[in-house]
Tab-separated table of C-alpha atoms in Angstrom:
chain	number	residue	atom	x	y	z
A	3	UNK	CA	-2.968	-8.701	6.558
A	4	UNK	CA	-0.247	-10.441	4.974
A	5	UNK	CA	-1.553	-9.130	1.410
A	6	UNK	CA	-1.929	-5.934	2.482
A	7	UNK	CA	2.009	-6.402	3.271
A	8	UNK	CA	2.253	-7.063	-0.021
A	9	UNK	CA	0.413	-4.598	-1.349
A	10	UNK	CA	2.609	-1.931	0.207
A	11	UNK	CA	5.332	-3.928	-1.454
A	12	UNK	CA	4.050	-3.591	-4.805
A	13	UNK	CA	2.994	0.388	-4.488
A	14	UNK	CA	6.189	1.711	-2.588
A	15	UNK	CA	8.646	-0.018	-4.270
A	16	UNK	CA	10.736	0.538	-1.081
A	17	UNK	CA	13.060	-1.210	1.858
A	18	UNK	CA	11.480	-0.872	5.164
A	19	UNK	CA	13.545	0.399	7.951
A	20	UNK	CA	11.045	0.163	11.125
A	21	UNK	CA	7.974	-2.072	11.338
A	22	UNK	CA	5.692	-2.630	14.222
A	23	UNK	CA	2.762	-4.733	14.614
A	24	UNK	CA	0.103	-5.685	17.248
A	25	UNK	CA	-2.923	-7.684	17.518
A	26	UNK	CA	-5.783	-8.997	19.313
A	27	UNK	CA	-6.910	-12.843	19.704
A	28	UNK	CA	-9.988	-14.093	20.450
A	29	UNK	CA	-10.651	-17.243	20.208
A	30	UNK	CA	-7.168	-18.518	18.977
A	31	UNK	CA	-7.995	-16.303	15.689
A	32	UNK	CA	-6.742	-12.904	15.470
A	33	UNK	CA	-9.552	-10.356	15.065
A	34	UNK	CA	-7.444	-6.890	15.139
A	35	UNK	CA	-4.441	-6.221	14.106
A	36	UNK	CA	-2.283	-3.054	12.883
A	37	UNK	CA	0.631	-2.669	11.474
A	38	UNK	CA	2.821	0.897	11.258
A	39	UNK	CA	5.899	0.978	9.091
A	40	UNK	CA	8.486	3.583	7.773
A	41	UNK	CA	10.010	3.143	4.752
A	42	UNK	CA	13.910	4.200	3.465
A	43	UNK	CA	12.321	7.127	1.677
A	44	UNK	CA	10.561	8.180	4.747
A	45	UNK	CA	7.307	7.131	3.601
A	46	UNK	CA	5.005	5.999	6.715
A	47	UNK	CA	2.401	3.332	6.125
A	48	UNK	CA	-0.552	2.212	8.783
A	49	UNK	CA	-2.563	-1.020	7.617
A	50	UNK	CA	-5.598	-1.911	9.817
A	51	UNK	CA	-7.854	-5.287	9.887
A	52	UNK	CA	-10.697	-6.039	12.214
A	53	UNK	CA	-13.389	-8.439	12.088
A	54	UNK	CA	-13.616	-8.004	15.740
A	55	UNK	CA	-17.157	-6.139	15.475
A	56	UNK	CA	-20.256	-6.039	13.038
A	57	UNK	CA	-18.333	-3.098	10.976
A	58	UNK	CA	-15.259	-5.282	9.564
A	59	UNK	CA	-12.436	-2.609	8.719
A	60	UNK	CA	-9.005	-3.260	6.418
A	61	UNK	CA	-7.469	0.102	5.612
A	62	UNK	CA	-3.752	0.961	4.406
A	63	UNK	CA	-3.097	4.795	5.079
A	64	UNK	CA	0.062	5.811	3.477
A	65	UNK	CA	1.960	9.540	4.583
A	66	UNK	CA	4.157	10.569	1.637
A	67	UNK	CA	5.892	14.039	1.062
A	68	UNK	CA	3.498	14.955	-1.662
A	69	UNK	CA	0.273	13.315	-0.096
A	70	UNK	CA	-2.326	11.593	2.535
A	71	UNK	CA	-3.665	8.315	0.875
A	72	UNK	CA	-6.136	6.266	2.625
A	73	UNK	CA	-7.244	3.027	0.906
A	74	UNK	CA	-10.634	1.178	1.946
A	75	UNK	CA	-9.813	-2.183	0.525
A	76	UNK	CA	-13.615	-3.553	1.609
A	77	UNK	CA	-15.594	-0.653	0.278
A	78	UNK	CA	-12.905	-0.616	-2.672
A	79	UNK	CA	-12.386	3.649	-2.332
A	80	UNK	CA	-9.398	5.520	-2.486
A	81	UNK	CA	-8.984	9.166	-0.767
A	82	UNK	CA	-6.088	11.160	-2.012
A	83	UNK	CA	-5.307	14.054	0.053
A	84	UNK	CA	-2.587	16.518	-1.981
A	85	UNK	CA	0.033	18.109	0.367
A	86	UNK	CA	0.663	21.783	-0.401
């Protein structure tokens, strides 16, 4: 999670004005956790990780004025959604 941090560092170029972040331990390891933060420019980011069940998730969705980006950073895609 922390280098998905970083990665939204690196892409947004940005200070970040609210951040909020929960998890899930099992096991004294932490198997879920998201993370939702809003950005100066009003950019809002969501990063998820879970190896809590068989389908292991870590996403970054990122809400911009001009688009929807969602980032599958195990499957290595990128969806770009244009806003009108």
């Amino acid at each position: 999670m922390l280098i998905d941090i970083y990665i939204l560092y690196e892409l947004l170029n940005d200070q970040i004005e609210h951040f909020y972040a929960l998890g899930k331990i099992f096991e004294n390891t932490t198997k879920h956790a998201m993370v939702i933060s809003k950005y100066k420019s009003g950019v809002i980011a969501q990063l998820t990780s879970s190896f809590q069940t068989e389908e292991k998730i870590r996403t970054i969705r990122i809400n911009t004025k001009k688009a929807f980006i969602q980032a599958d950073l195990l499957d290595k895609k990128i969806l770009i959604t244009r806003v009108h």
